């Protein structure tokens, strides 16, 4: 089937002039302000309470705006940011290993395979420094060394140690600090919090975002809220693939409703597949669990060289430790000697898929490789024995000393692995396989993190802005906090400065009427179909299409097949879905149905974007575009642009708006980790 | 494995509620929630109402999942949330009772789902450090002894699931509140507001209808994140020193 699209107007990123490292400071020098007495009359809606939304609501409340904040969770503390494990980057250079703001900026641009906007990334690197100070001041118990100073670890794709962490629960600690700052504002009355309230439509008046339609999930009632500006901080769309490391309720509907109201979706095909997740165990599988990238600091990835060893492991006649060193292929170390096991995620994921496609996968399904800690345990054990002054310690003493060190570093991850698989990773190497994890694509925003709809802002994972075609580890938390606490308070103020005379939005305006009515009709339609397929089963089908045809590696042929199959499935959904219950009650199945219906459109757009991008870059790997060694081949002459898609609500083809990427400071080169 | 589930069904806070029996076929690799998914899928296919329960991350970190399994919040396995409990810990032919948390401060919303917003309101009274964004000093200006940072982190690991309240015959929230107080009060950044914070949060806790502590220790046993009673002891010390300070 032929995939078609139209070309629309070009977009401008509204990047301020001046040298890259001065843009943000100059912006702040010149931006418009809102006086404190006027802030008290200006209303802002924030959707989401993750690092981005929670941070924005707290910071905007501190400034004195009237903030209304919404989440579908029962408490702001449950936002999906809570699940981040590994850490957060910042260019503090506390390790004296040569880190600078420029280097963090450069690594992020390179890691993103030269597909992000320089100015945004530089601002992010600048903010990273303030983030750590702010987090420590608000009580984040980061890991510390014996001298009481902050500890760092390293993450994939970089050669310095700049990642701050709180055990394996960094996201939890950052989110709790954010939640606490938010609660302080709730107590002060600057922020009104609406839990278990889901945004189901965006309301525009005279072309500007002026409010939202929200469903009170407990009563099922539709409610209207108005404001001078709306901020979406609603996370990523990884659950489009059904199985992902995202929380069960993460979804793309808030962003997609904005798209249906005219916002552009940028680079939806840039999806991050994380190399180290616990492999699937059966059809009933509801989600996949990440094993943090930090494990690749110490774990070595391997599969056997020989077919008979592979078979012996699969049928359990041999244990991994029975395979001698020379019959093991530490393939990341072999293929990428400079970065070894710490190559970026997209590179590692493809390499893992490759050895499994060669038939060397080590579990029953053939879709797993080993992540082995034996060397690290022995290395740490020896060093610890030396420090303790033990002479000639035996192997088991060394081993148990080493296990303790590994436990201190990764204890909770090892525990989680054992809980899920029933296997003790201190003694048997972990089995891991790639899974969908993060979405670099998202709502298109300019330098102000404003979408193409005036007054509609998008921050955190739900925008597209900072990670190009691939995100480096520990950079999403950084972006969430930067956008929420340190960027939007300035840029939204610049926008609102012109709105202080504008009266509060009238929720009886016809635009609110229309939005509420169309939402109600959609829910009624979903409930009236009364077909034979559960929402879960349809979602699972969609996930299979996406994973098989638009996953780790893609071809034009498969992508057009994907579009065809998604359309057919969408039709099936609207004819045969079964949604139990009614609208005016707590009805989680209805919530899911609404979200899956949106995924069924976003999936088509993702495949279209992937089809149109005739190159390989970052997480987007097209088999037709590779070097002789099989490495991804970028086509800078043709594709050095951001693809922002307009989705017409009729059956016409989507419209592609391009924003050219201008590299003023960094010269795009072939990303090499060899 | 074949299981009989006795699940509490309750349609709203005003409904009396009752146990209903279901048969389900599971396997050992499934998580407890995946087993409930399988049941719900069957119920939906039979056009019956699926069982409602809170859940999200399914990784033991968000604190959303919350049921009582065979009399124990989060089920039989220690230091494990319901979502991380796998069916290999049950046997073929088992009968499993599943019911919501039962505590005065956590009213049932539907089936296995309860309202835990009382926790948020306790945090709102002081579970934070009062600093605004911007202007923080360099993060390394105040060194914090590793042992202190670790103790603070031990307490900060609380996921706000409420199992401690459900486990307590008095429905007390001492473990949860003490976890937040220890997280913040032990750090130099949180020191300034220590006594005031302690007082305010404990006051609020009592107003929310959580019961009194009678040193039973069931909370510590059922806590999936291994939050320890020592936190309550420290909290009491702060509480009484602030009560005796006279100027609170
Ligand atoms: C398992 C895992 C581990 C990770 N580890 C790391 C790591 O170590 N380092 C790192 O940097 N990044 C990591 N990430 C990525 C990072 O956690 C996320 O990208 C980031 O936390 C997203 O934050 P956010 O604020 O944009 O959105 P989220 O935290 O996803 O918050 C979204 C919010 O929006 C709300 N919401 C959504 N839709 C609606 C709606 N329609 N109505 C009302 N509310 C809505 C939700 O309730 C929620 O409050 C990890 C991700 C995963 C999945
Ligand atoms: S103290 Fe333990 S049981 Fe209580 S809310 Fe926190 S994690 Fe849950
Ligand atoms: S679902 Fe998040 S802790 Fe269980």
mmCIF file of N, CA, C and O in Angstrom, chain B residues 114-154:
data_model
loop_
_atom_site.group_PDB
_atom_site.id
_atom_site.type_symbol
_atom_site.label_atom_id
_atom_site.label_comp_id
_atom_site.label_asym_id
_atom_site.label_seq_id
_atom_site.Cartn_x
_atom_site.Cartn_y
_atom_site.Cartn_z
ATOM 1 N N UNK B 114 -9.186 1.711 47.402
ATOM 2 C CA UNK B 114 -9.531 2.576 48.536
ATOM 3 C C UNK B 114 -9.009 3.998 48.301
ATOM 4 O O UNK B 114 -8.196 4.238 47.414
ATOM 5 N N UNK B 115 -9.504 4.917 49.109
ATOM 6 C CA UNK B 115 -9.113 6.321 49.002
ATOM 7 C C UNK B 115 -8.001 6.611 50.012
ATOM 8 O O UNK B 115 -8.225 6.586 51.220
ATOM 9 N N UNK B 116 -6.805 6.877 49.491
ATOM 10 C CA UNK B 116 -5.669 7.126 50.391
ATOM 11 C C UNK B 116 -5.227 8.586 50.393
ATOM 12 O O UNK B 116 -4.087 8.897 50.724
ATOM 13 N N UNK B 117 -6.127 9.493 50.013
ATOM 14 C CA UNK B 117 -5.708 10.901 49.926
ATOM 15 C C UNK B 117 -5.377 11.496 51.292
ATOM 16 O O UNK B 117 -4.759 12.559 51.368
ATOM 17 N N UNK B 118 -5.775 10.821 52.380
ATOM 18 C CA UNK B 118 -5.386 11.303 53.711
ATOM 19 C C UNK B 118 -3.862 11.432 53.804
ATOM 20 O O UNK B 118 -3.348 12.346 54.443
ATOM 21 N N UNK B 119 -3.140 10.537 53.145
ATOM 22 C CA UNK B 119 -1.665 10.612 53.147
ATOM 23 C C UNK B 119 -1.187 11.935 52.529
ATOM 24 O O UNK B 119 -0.269 12.573 53.033
ATOM 25 N N UNK B 120 -1.809 12.306 51.408
ATOM 26 C CA UNK B 120 -1.417 13.570 50.765
ATOM 27 C C UNK B 120 -1.635 14.741 51.724
ATOM 28 O O UNK B 120 -0.813 15.646 51.812
ATOM 29 N N UNK B 121 -2.767 14.698 52.412
ATOM 30 C CA UNK B 121 -3.072 15.833 53.298
ATOM 31 C C UNK B 121 -2.088 15.910 54.465
ATOM 32 O O UNK B 121 -1.750 16.996 54.934
ATOM 33 N N UNK B 122 -1.608 14.769 54.917
ATOM 34 C CA UNK B 122 -0.595 14.802 55.974
ATOM 35 C C UNK B 122 0.699 15.443 55.432
ATOM 36 O O UNK B 122 1.304 16.294 56.085
ATOM 37 N N UNK B 123 1.086 15.057 54.230
ATOM 38 C CA UNK B 123 2.300 15.643 53.640
ATOM 39 C C UNK B 123 2.122 17.162 53.468
ATOM 40 O O UNK B 123 3.045 17.945 53.694
ATOM 41 N N UNK B 124 0.906 17.559 53.088
ATOM 42 C CA UNK B 124 0.676 18.995 52.858
ATOM 43 C C UNK B 124 0.905 19.857 54.097
ATOM 44 O O UNK B 124 1.151 21.048 53.990
ATOM 45 N N UNK B 125 0.820 19.258 55.266
ATOM 46 C CA UNK B 125 0.993 20.091 56.459
ATOM 47 C C UNK B 125 2.461 20.317 56.824
ATOM 48 O O UNK B 125 2.749 21.070 57.745
ATOM 49 N N UNK B 126 3.384 19.675 56.142
ATOM 50 C CA UNK B 126 4.779 19.942 56.509
ATOM 51 C C UNK B 126 5.776 18.951 55.934
ATOM 52 O O UNK B 126 6.976 19.063 56.207
ATOM 53 N N UNK B 127 5.329 18.032 55.135
ATOM 54 C CA UNK B 127 6.229 17.007 54.595
ATOM 55 C C UNK B 127 7.052 17.523 53.436
ATOM 56 O O UNK B 127 7.059 16.936 52.354
ATOM 57 N N UNK B 128 7.743 18.645 53.659
ATOM 58 C CA UNK B 128 8.582 19.241 52.613
ATOM 59 C C UNK B 128 9.598 20.141 53.286
ATOM 60 O O UNK B 128 9.532 20.388 54.486
ATOM 61 N N UNK B 129 10.553 20.596 52.475
ATOM 62 C CA UNK B 129 11.498 21.609 52.964
ATOM 63 C C UNK B 129 11.084 22.917 52.309
ATOM 64 O O UNK B 129 10.900 22.974 51.091
ATOM 65 N N UNK B 130 10.915 23.959 53.113
ATOM 66 C CA UNK B 130 10.350 25.204 52.569
ATOM 67 C C UNK B 130 11.384 26.038 51.828
ATOM 68 O O UNK B 130 11.865 27.039 52.347
ATOM 69 N N UNK B 131 11.729 25.608 50.621
ATOM 70 C CA UNK B 131 12.575 26.469 49.791
ATOM 71 C C UNK B 131 11.917 26.643 48.435
ATOM 72 O O UNK B 131 11.297 25.722 47.915
ATOM 73 N N UNK B 132 12.051 27.832 47.895
ATOM 74 C CA UNK B 132 11.537 28.095 46.562
ATOM 75 C C UNK B 132 12.577 27.726 45.510
ATOM 76 O O UNK B 132 13.753 27.548 45.816
ATOM 77 N N UNK B 133 12.123 27.643 44.275
ATOM 78 C CA UNK B 133 13.014 27.322 43.165
ATOM 79 C C UNK B 133 13.980 28.483 42.912
ATOM 80 O O UNK B 133 13.564 29.639 42.955
ATOM 81 N N UNK B 134 15.221 28.151 42.620
ATOM 82 C CA UNK B 134 16.213 29.188 42.304
ATOM 83 C C UNK B 134 16.952 29.588 43.568
ATOM 84 O O UNK B 134 16.404 29.544 44.664
ATOM 85 N N UNK B 135 18.202 29.953 43.390
ATOM 86 C CA UNK B 135 18.923 30.491 44.540
ATOM 87 C C UNK B 135 19.485 29.483 45.522
ATOM 88 O O UNK B 135 20.021 29.868 46.553
ATOM 89 N N UNK B 136 19.358 28.179 45.214
ATOM 90 C CA UNK B 136 19.967 27.210 46.134
ATOM 91 C C UNK B 136 21.488 27.303 46.027
ATOM 92 O O UNK B 136 22.020 27.602 44.964
ATOM 93 N N UNK B 137 22.165 27.057 47.125
ATOM 94 C CA UNK B 137 23.627 27.087 47.083
ATOM 95 C C UNK B 137 24.166 25.822 46.412
ATOM 96 O O UNK B 137 23.429 24.864 46.188
ATOM 97 N N UNK B 138 25.464 25.818 46.121
ATOM 98 C CA UNK B 138 26.047 24.662 45.460
ATOM 99 C C UNK B 138 25.791 23.393 46.282
ATOM 100 O O UNK B 138 25.940 23.386 47.510
ATOM 101 N N UNK B 139 25.409 22.348 45.570
ATOM 102 C CA UNK B 139 24.982 21.121 46.229
ATOM 103 C C UNK B 139 26.049 20.515 47.126
ATOM 104 O O UNK B 139 25.738 19.803 48.080
ATOM 105 N N UNK B 140 27.308 20.786 46.842
ATOM 106 C CA UNK B 140 28.364 20.188 47.657
ATOM 107 C C UNK B 140 28.826 21.102 48.800
ATOM 108 O O UNK B 140 29.778 20.780 49.497
ATOM 109 N N UNK B 141 28.149 22.229 49.002
ATOM 110 C CA UNK B 141 28.569 23.122 50.087
ATOM 111 C C UNK B 141 28.380 22.512 51.468
ATOM 112 O O UNK B 141 29.126 22.812 52.387
ATOM 113 N N UNK B 142 27.329 21.699 51.603
ATOM 114 C CA UNK B 142 27.103 21.065 52.906
ATOM 115 C C UNK B 142 27.374 19.575 52.758
ATOM 116 O O UNK B 142 26.559 18.849 52.197
ATOM 117 N N UNK B 143 28.515 19.107 53.220
ATOM 118 C CA UNK B 143 28.730 17.655 53.174
ATOM 119 C C UNK B 143 27.761 16.963 54.142
ATOM 120 O O UNK B 143 27.408 17.540 55.169
ATOM 121 N N UNK B 144 27.311 15.793 53.771
ATOM 122 C CA UNK B 144 26.435 15.028 54.668
ATOM 123 C C UNK B 144 27.084 13.660 54.857
ATOM 124 O O UNK B 144 27.353 12.970 53.863
ATOM 125 N N UNK B 145 27.317 13.284 56.092
ATOM 126 C CA UNK B 145 27.962 11.998 56.356
ATOM 127 C C UNK B 145 27.195 10.897 55.641
ATOM 128 O O UNK B 145 25.965 10.882 55.630
ATOM 129 N N UNK B 146 27.944 9.989 55.042
ATOM 130 C CA UNK B 146 27.307 8.927 54.278
ATOM 131 C C UNK B 146 26.276 8.180 55.124
ATOM 132 O O UNK B 146 25.181 7.868 54.664
ATOM 133 N N UNK B 147 26.605 7.934 56.395
ATOM 134 C CA UNK B 147 25.691 7.146 57.227
ATOM 135 C C UNK B 147 24.379 7.897 57.436
ATOM 136 O O UNK B 147 23.309 7.289 57.465
ATOM 137 N N UNK B 148 24.436 9.215 57.521
ATOM 138 C CA UNK B 148 23.209 10.001 57.683
ATOM 139 C C UNK B 148 22.395 9.983 56.394
ATOM 140 O O UNK B 148 21.183 9.746 56.399
ATOM 141 N N UNK B 149 23.085 10.214 55.285
ATOM 142 C CA UNK B 149 22.385 10.198 53.998
ATOM 143 C C UNK B 149 21.705 8.844 53.792
ATOM 144 O O UNK B 149 20.577 8.768 53.290
ATOM 145 N N UNK B 150 22.387 7.774 54.200
ATOM 146 C CA UNK B 150 21.815 6.439 54.027
ATOM 147 C C UNK B 150 20.570 6.235 54.899
ATOM 148 O O UNK B 150 19.580 5.660 54.468
ATOM 149 N N UNK B 151 20.636 6.730 56.125
ATOM 150 C CA UNK B 151 19.465 6.597 57.006
ATOM 151 C C UNK B 151 18.285 7.381 56.457
ATOM 152 O O UNK B 151 17.139 6.929 56.501
ATOM 153 N N UNK B 152 18.583 8.563 55.973
ATOM 154 C CA UNK B 152 17.537 9.383 55.383
ATOM 155 C C UNK B 152 16.930 8.639 54.184
ATOM 156 O O UNK B 152 15.718 8.563 54.022
ATOM 157 N N UNK B 153 17.804 8.065 53.360
ATOM 158 C CA UNK B 153 17.349 7.330 52.176
ATOM 159 C C UNK B 153 16.532 6.097 52.567
ATOM 160 O O UNK B 153 15.518 5.790 51.936
ATOM 161 N N UNK B 154 16.957 5.396 53.607
ATOM 162 C CA UNK B 154 16.182 4.226 54.059
ATOM 163 C C UNK B 154 14.729 4.635 54.298
ATOM 164 O O UNK B 154 13.797 3.924 53.938
#
